[in-house]
GROMACS .gro file of C-alpha atoms in nm:
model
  432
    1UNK     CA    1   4.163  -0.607  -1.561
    2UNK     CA    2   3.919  -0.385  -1.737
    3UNK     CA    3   3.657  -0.538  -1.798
    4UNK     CA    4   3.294  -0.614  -2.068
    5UNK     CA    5   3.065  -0.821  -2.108
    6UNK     CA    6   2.996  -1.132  -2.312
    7UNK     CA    7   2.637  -1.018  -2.322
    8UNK     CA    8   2.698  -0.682  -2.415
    9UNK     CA    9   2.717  -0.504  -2.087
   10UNK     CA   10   2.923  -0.495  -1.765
   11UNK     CA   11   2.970  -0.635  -1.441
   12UNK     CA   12   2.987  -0.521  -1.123
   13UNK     CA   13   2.973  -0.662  -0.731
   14UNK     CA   14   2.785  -0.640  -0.413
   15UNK     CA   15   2.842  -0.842  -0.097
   16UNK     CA   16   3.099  -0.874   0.132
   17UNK     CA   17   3.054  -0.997   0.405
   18UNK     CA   18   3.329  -1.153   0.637
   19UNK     CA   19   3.162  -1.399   0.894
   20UNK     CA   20   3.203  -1.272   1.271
   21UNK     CA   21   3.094  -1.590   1.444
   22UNK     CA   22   3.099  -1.920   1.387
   23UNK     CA   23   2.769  -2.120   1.272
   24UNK     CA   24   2.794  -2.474   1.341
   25UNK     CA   25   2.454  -2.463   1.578
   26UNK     CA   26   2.310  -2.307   1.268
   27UNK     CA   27   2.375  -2.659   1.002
   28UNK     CA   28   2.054  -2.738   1.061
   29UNK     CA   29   1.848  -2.433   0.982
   30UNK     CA   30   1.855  -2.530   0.633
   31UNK     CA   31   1.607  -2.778   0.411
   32UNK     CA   32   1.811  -3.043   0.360
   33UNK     CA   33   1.883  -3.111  -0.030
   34UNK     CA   34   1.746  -3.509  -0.023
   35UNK     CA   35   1.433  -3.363   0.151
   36UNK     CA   36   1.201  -3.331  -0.206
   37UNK     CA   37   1.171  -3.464  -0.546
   38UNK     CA   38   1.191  -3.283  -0.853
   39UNK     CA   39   1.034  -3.610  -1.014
   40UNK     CA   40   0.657  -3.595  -1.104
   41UNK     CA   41   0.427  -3.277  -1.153
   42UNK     CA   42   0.596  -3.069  -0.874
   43UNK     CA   43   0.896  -2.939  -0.921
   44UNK     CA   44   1.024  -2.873  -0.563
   45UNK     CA   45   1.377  -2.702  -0.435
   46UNK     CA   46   1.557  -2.492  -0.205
   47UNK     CA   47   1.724  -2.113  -0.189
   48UNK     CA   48   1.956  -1.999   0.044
   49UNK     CA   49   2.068  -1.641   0.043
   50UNK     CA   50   2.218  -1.400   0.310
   51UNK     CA   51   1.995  -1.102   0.430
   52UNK     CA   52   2.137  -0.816   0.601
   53UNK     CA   53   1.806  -0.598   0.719
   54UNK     CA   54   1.405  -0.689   0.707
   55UNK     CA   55   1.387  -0.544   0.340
   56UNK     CA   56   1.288  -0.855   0.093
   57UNK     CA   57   1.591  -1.002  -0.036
   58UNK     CA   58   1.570  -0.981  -0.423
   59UNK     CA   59   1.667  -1.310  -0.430
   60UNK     CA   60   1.355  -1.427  -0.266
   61UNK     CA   61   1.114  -1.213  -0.488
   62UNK     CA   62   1.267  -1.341  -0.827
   63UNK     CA   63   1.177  -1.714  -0.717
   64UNK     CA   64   0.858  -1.620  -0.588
   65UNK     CA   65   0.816  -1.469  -0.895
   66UNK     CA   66   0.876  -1.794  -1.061
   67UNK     CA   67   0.663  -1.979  -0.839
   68UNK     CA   68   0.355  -1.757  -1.035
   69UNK     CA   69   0.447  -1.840  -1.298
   70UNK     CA   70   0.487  -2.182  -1.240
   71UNK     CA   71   0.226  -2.317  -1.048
   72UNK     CA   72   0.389  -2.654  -1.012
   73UNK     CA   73   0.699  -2.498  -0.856
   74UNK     CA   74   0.717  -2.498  -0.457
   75UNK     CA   75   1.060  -2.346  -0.358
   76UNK     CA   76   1.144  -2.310   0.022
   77UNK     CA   77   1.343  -2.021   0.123
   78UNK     CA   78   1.659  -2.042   0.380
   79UNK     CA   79   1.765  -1.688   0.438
   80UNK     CA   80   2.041  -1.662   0.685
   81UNK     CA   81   2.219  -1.355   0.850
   82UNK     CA   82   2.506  -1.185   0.594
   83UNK     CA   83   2.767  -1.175   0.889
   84UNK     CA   84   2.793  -1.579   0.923
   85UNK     CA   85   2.612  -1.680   0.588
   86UNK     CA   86   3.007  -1.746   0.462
   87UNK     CA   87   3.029  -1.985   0.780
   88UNK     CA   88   2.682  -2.135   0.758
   89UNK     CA   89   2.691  -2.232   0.378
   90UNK     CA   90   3.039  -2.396   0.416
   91UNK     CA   91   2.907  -2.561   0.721
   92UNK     CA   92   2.594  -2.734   0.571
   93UNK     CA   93   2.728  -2.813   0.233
   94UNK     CA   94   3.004  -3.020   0.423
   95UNK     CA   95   2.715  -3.189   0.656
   96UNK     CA   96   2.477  -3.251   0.337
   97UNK     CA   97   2.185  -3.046   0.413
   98UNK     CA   98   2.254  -2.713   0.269
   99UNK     CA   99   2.013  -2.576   0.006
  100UNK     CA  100   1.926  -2.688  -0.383
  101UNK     CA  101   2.015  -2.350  -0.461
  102UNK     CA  102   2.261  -2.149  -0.302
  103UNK     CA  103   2.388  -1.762  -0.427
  104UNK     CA  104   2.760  -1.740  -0.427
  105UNK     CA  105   2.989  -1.459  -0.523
  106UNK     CA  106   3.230  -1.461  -0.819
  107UNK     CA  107   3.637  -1.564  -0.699
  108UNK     CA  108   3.861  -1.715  -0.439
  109UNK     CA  109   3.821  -1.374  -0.166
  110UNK     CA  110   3.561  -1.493   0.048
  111UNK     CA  111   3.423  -1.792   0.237
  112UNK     CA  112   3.104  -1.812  -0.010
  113UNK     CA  113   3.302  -1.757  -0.308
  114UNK     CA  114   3.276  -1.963  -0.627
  115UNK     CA  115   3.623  -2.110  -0.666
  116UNK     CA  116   3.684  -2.303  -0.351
  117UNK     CA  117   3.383  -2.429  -0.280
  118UNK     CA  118   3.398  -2.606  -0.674
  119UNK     CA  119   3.768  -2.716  -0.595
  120UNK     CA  120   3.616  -2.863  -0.267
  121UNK     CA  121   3.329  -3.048  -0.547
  122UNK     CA  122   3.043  -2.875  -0.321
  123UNK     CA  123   2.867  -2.703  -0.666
  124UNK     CA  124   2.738  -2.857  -0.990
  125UNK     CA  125   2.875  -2.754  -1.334
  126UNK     CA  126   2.644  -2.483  -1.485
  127UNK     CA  127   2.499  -2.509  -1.879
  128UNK     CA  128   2.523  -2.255  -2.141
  129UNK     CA  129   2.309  -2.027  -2.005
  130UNK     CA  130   2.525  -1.944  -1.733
  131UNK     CA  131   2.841  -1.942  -1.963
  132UNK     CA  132   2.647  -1.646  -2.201
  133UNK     CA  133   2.653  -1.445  -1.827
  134UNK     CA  134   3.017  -1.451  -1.748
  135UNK     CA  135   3.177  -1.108  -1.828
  136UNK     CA  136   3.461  -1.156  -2.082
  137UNK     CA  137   3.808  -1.165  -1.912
  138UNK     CA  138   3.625  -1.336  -1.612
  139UNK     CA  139   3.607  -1.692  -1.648
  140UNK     CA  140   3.889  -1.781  -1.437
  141UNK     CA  141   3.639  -1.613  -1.178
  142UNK     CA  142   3.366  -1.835  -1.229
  143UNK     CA  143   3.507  -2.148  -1.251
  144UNK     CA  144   3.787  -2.345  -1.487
  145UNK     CA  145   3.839  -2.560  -1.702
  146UNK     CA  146   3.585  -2.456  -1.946
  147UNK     CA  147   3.306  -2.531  -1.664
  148UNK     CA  148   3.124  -2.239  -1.459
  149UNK     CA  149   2.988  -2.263  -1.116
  150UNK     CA  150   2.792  -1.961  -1.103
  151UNK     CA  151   2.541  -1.756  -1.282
  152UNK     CA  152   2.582  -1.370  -1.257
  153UNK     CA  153   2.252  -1.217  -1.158
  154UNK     CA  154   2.344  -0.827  -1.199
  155UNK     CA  155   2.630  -0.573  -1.236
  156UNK     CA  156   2.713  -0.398  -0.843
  157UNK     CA  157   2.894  -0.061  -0.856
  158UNK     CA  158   3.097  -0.004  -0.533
  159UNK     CA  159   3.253   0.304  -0.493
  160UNK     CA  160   3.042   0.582  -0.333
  161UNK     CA  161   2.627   0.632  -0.248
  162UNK     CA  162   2.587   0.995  -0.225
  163UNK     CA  163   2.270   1.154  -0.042
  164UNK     CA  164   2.277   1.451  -0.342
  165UNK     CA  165   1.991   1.639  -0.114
  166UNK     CA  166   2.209   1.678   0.184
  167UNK     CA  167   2.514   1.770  -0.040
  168UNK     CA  168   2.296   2.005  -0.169
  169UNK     CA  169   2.204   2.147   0.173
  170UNK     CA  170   2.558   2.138   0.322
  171UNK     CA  171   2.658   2.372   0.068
  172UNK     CA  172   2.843   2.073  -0.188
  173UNK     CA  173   2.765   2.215  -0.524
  174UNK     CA  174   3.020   2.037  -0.699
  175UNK     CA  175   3.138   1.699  -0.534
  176UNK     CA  176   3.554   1.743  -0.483
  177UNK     CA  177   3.752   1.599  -0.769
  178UNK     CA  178   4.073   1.520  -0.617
  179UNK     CA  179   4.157   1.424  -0.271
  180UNK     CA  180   4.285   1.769  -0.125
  181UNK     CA  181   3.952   1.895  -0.229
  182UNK     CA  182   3.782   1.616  -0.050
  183UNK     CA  183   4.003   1.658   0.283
  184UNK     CA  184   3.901   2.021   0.277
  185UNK     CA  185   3.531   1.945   0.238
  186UNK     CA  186   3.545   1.758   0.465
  187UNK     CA  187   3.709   2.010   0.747
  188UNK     CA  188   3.414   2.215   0.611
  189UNK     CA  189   3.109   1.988   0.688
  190UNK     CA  190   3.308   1.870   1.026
  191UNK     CA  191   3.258   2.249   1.155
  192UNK     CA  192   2.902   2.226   1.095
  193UNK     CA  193   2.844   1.883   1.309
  194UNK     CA  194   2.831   1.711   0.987
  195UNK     CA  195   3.038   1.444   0.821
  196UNK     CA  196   3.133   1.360   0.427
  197UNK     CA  197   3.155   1.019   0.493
  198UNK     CA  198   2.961   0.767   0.695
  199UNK     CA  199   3.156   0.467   0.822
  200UNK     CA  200   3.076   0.134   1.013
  201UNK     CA  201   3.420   0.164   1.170
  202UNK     CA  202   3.361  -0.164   1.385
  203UNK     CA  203   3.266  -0.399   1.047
  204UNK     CA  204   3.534  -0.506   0.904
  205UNK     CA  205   3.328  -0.560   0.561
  206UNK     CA  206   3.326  -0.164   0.517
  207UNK     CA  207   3.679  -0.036   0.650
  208UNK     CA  208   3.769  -0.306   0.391
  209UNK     CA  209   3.597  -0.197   0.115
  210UNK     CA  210   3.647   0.171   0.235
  211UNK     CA  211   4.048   0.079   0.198
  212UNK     CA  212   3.988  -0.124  -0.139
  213UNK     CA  213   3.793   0.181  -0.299
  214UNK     CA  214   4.098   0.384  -0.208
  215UNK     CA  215   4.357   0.198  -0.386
  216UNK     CA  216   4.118   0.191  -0.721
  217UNK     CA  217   4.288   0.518  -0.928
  218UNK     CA  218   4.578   0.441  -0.661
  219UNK     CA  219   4.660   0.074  -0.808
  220UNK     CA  220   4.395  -0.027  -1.040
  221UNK     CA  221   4.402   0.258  -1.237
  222UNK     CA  222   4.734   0.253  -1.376
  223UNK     CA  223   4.755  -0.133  -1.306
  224UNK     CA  224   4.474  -0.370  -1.384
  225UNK     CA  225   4.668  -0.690  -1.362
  226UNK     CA  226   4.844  -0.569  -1.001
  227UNK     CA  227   4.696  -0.875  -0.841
  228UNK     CA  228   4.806  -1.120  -1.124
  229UNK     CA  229   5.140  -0.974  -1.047
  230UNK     CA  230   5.082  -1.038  -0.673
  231UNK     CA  231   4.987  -1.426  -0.755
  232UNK     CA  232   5.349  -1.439  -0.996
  233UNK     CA  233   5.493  -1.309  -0.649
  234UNK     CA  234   5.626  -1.019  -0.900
  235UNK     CA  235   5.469  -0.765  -0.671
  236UNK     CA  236   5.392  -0.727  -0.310
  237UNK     CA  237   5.136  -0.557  -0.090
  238UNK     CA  238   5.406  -0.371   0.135
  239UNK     CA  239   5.660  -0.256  -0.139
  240UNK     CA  240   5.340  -0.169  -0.321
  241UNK     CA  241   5.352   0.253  -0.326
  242UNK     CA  242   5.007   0.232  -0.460
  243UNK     CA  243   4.858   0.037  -0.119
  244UNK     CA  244   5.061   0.207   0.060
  245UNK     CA  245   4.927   0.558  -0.032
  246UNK     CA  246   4.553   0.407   0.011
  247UNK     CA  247   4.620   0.298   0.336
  248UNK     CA  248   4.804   0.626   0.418
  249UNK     CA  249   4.495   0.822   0.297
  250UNK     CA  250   4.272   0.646   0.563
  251UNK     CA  251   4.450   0.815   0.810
  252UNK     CA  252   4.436   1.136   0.653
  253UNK     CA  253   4.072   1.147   0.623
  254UNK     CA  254   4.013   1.025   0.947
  255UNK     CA  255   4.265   1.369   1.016
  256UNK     CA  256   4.061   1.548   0.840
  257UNK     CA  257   3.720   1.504   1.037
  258UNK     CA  258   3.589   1.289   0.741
  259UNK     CA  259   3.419   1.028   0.933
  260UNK     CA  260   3.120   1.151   1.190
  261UNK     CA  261   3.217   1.056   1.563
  262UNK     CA  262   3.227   0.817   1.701
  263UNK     CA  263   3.262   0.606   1.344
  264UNK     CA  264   3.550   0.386   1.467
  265UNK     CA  265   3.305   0.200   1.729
  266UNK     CA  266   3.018   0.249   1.482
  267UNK     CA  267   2.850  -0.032   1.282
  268UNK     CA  268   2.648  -0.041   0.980
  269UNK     CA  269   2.294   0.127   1.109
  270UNK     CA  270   2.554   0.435   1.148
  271UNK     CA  271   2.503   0.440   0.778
  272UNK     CA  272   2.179   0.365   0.701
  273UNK     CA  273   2.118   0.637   0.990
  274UNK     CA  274   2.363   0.910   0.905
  275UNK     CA  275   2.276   0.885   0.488
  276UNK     CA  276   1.873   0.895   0.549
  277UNK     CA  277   1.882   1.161   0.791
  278UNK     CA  278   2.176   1.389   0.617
  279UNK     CA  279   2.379   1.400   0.850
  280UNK     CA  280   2.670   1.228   0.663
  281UNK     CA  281   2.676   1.288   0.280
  282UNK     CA  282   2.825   0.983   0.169
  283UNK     CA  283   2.904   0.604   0.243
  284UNK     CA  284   3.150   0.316   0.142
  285UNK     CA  285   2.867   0.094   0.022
  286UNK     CA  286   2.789  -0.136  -0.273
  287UNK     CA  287   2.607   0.092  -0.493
  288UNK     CA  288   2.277  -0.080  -0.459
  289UNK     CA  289   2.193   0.021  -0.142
  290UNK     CA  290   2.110   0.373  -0.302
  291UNK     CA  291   1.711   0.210  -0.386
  292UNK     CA  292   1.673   0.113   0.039
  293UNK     CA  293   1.853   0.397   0.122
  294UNK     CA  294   1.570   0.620  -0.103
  295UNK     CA  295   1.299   0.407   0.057
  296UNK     CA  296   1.446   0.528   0.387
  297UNK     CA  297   1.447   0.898   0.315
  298UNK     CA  298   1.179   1.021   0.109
  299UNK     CA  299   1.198   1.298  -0.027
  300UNK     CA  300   1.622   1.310  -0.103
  301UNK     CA  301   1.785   1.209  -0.435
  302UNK     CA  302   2.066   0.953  -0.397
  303UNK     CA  303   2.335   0.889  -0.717
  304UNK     CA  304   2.643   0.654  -0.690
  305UNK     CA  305   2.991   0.793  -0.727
  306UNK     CA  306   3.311   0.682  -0.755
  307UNK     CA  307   3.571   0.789  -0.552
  308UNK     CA  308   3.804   1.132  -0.609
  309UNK     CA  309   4.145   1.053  -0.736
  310UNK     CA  310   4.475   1.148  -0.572
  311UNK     CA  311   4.514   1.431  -0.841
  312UNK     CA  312   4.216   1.532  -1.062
  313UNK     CA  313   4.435   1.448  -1.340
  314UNK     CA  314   4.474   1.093  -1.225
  315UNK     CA  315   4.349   0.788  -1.413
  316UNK     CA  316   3.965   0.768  -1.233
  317UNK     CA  317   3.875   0.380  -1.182
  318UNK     CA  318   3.614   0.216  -1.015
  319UNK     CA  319   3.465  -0.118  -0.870
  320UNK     CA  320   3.236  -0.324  -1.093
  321UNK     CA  321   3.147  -0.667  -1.150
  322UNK     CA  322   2.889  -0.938  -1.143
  323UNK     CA  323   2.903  -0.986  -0.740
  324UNK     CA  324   2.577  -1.201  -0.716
  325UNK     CA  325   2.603  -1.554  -0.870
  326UNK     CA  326   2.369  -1.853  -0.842
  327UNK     CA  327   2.462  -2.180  -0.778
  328UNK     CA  328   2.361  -2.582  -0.769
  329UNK     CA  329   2.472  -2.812  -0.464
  330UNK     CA  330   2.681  -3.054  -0.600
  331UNK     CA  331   2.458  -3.334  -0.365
  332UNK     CA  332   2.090  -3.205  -0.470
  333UNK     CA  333   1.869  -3.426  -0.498
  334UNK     CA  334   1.665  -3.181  -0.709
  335UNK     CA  335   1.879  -3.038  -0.945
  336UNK     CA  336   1.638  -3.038  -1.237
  337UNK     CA  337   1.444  -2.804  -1.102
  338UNK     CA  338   1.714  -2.624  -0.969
  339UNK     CA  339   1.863  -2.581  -1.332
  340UNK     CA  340   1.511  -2.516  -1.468
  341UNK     CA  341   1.474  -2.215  -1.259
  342UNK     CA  342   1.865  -2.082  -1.334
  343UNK     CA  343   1.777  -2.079  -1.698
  344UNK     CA  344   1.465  -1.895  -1.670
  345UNK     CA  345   1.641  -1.648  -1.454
  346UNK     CA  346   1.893  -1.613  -1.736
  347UNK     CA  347   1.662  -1.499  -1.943
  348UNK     CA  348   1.702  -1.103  -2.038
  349UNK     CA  349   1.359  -1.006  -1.929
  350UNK     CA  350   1.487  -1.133  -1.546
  351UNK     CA  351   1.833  -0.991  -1.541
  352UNK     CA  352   1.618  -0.700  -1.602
  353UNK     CA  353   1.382  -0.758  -1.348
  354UNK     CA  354   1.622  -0.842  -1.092
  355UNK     CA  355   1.874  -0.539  -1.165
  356UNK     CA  356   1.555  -0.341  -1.107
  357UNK     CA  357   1.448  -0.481  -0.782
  358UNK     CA  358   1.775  -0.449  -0.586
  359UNK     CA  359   1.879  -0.126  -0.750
  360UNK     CA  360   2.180  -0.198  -0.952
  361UNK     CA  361   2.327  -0.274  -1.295
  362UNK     CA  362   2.145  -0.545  -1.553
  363UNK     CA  363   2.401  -0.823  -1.599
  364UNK     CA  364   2.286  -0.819  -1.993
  365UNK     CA  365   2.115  -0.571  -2.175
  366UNK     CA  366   2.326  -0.235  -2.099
  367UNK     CA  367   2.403  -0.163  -2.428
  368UNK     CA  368   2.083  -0.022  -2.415
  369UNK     CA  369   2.063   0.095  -2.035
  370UNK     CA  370   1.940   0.460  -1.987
  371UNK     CA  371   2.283   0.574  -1.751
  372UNK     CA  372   2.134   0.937  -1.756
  373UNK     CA  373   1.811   0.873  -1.597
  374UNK     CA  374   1.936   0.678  -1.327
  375UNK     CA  375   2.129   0.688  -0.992
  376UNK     CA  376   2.454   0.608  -1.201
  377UNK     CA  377   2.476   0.895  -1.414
  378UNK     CA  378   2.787   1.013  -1.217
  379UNK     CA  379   3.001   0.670  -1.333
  380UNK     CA  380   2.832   0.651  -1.656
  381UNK     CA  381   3.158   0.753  -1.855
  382UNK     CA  382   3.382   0.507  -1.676
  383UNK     CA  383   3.098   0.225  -1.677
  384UNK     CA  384   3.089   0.292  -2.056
  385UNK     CA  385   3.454   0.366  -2.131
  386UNK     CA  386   3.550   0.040  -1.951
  387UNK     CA  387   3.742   0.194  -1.661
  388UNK     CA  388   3.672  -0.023  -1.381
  389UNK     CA  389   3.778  -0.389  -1.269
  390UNK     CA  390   3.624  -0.659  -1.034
  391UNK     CA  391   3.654  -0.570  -0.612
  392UNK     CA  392   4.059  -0.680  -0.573
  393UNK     CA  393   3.964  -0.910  -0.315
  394UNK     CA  394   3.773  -1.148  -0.582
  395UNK     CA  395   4.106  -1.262  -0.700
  396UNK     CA  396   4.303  -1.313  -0.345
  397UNK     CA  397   4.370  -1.673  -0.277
  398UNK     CA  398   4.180  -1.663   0.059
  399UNK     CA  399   3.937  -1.488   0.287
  400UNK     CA  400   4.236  -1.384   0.520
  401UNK     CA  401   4.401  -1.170   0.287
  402UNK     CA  402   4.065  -0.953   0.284
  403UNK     CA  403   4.076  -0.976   0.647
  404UNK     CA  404   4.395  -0.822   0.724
  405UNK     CA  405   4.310  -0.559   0.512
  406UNK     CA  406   3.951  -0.508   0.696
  407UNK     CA  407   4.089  -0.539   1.070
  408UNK     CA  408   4.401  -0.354   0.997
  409UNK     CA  409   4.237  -0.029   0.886
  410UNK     CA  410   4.021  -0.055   1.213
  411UNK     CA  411   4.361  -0.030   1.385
  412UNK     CA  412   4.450   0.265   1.157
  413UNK     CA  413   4.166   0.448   1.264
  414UNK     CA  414   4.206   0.366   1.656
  415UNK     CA  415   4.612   0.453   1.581
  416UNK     CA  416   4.699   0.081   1.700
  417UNK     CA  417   4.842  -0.007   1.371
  418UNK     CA  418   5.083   0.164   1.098
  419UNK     CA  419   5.026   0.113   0.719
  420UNK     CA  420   5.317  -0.085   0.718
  421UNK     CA  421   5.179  -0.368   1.031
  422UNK     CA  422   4.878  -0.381   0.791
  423UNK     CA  423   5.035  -0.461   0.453
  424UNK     CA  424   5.299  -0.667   0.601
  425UNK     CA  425   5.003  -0.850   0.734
  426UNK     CA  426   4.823  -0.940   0.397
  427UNK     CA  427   5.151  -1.033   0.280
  428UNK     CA  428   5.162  -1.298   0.541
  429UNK     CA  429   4.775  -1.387   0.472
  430UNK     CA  430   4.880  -1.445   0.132
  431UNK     CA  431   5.031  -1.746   0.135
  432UNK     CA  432   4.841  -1.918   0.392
   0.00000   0.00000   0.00000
């Protein structure tokens, strides 16, 4: 579904991260939610929030924020690796000691995600300020029966970060507008030792995402409610032509040289690595990433894109929504404070602050965002015109859905699995 905002702007997403390994040793890490008060003078609680490299987590800088301006505030920070913060969070809030505060992500897709950890009575029902956040046409993401679970924090692009200086170099004056133009850019930059795409080939998080940004103008597009018609069981993943031509075009541009070597053992520093240093021109990453990735390699321009259409005359779609949520622990001991701090980061002037410090979309306010002097210039028209939808995975019943789809385009690219193994297989994960 297309989608807008209550607030007057859009939505987009940001992390997904599957966990790898499991975290039980790791229930402790965490303050436990009965270890402060929020009665008296100081106002005390806890944040937990995944990191994935030793760049300050935005998450952590808005409450520190806070903190200065709010001297009676003491908030203790839990940060906990992205690959098994899914496992971790599930694990503590069942033991009773996970954090006062706790950032979630929007949906049913993922082991962090909103939905099942309500259903499972884990999170506290949010106020008003977090229902003015939730995009229209996106409740049913945030929680149901007229209560929310989550406050959106910003709007995440994910489509395409594009090092513009190494296009440049490589010769890309215009970036290819349909896919046979892509596959033969990409024979082009393969002859030179480069790549057009950068790809963590052995994390499942971006051959899934890689595969989900491929079936955007190939599903999406023409279909906004496809996964609605998946849940009515009007519509499935294998007789889906759509999937199957997104699936199908992983193998072609992994034919066509489009990945740099050695990309199917590769994991994410192959990115961060092969974007800074321009050797790769693009990468299957939340959009983001293009602020750390500019930190990285000073000196080169980096714009967010979305992916080339089948045809150039194709519907184009992309990936956006409000990825990022905050949420309560149903069992805090603390939650006054907790929901002090939520509301204050509701307020316009930190959406703002916060969309500015990681890099991506405000969650309200982008009526009046400047598109043209930013790094999203290049999906300004489909931002704008509505043309985009929340990651498909958001709205899957279960994390295993998402991780056939992840593990099954590994086997594309290794040539252990057809397109056909790999649908049938989310078919399957579907109903578990």
């Amino acid at each position: 579904m297309t989608q807008h905002r209550r607030s007057a702007g859009l939505k987009v997403v940001g992390a997904l991260a599957v966990p790898t390994i499991a975290a039980l040793a790791l229930s402790g890490c965490s303050t436990s939610a009965s270890s402060t008060s929020s009665s008296g003078g100081s106002q005390e609680f806890s944040l937990s929030f995944a990191t994935s490299n030793n760049i300050e987590s935005p998450f952590q800088t808005l409450a520190e924020d806070y903190m200065k301006s709010h001297s009676n505030v003491k908030i203790t920070f839990n940060p906990q690796p992205n690959d098994s913060y899914d496992q971790t969070l599930r694990t503590q809030l069942q033991a009773g000691n996970a954090s006062d505060v706790v950032v979630t992500t929007p949906g049913s897709g993922q082991g962090r995600s909103i939905l099942p950890l309500a259903q499972a009575g884990f999170l506290e029902p949010l106020d008003d300020a977090a229902k003015k956040l939730v995009p229209s046409g996106s409740d049913a993401l945030f929680g149901a029966d007229s209560k929310v679970y989550g406050q959106a924090m910003e709007i995440t692009v994910v489509g395409l970060v594009a090092n513009e200086t190494a296009a440049k170099a490589s010769g890309i004056t215009d970036f290819p507008a349909d896919f046979a133009a892509l596959e033969k850019q990409c024979k082009n930059l393969q002859s030179s030792g480069k790549s057009l795409f950068a790809l963590a080939g052995a994390a499942a998080p971006n051959t899934g995402l890689m595969a989900m940004s491929l079936a955007a103008s190939r599903v999406y597009a023409g279909d906004p409610g496809w996964n609605a018609k998946r849940t009515a069981n009007q519509v499935t993943f294998a007789g889906s032509a759509g999937w199957k031509s997104a699936l199908d075009a992983v193998k072609k541009l992994n034919d066509a040289g489009c990945f740099q070597q050695g990309a199917a053992g590769a994991g994410f520093d192959a990115i961060t690595q092969g974007l800074a240093s321009g050797t790769s021109v693009a990468g299957f990453i939340p959009a983001p990433s293009w602020k750390q990735l500019k930190t990285a390699a000073a000196g080169s321009e980096f714009d967010v894109r979305a992916l080339p259409a089948e045809q150039a005359s194709d519907k184009a779609y992309t990936f956006a929504s409000a990825n990022y949520a905050f949420s309560i622990n149903a069992a805090s001991k603390n939650k006054d404070a907790a929901k002090a701090f939520l509301d204050w980061a509701a307020e316009p002037e930190q959406t703002k602050a916060f969309a500015e410090i990681d890099g991506a979309l405000p969650v309200s306010g982008l009526d009046s965002y400047d598109f043209n002097g930013s790094a999203y210039k290049n999906v300004a028209d489909l931002i704008k015109g509505g043309k985009y939808g929340p990651l498909p995975n958001s709205q899957w019943p279960n994390s295993s859905v998402y991780d056939a789809l992840a593990t099954g385009v590994q086997g594309l690219i290794t040539g252990q699995k057809t397109t056909d193994q790999v649908l049938q297989a989310m078919d399957a994960a579907w109903g578990q």
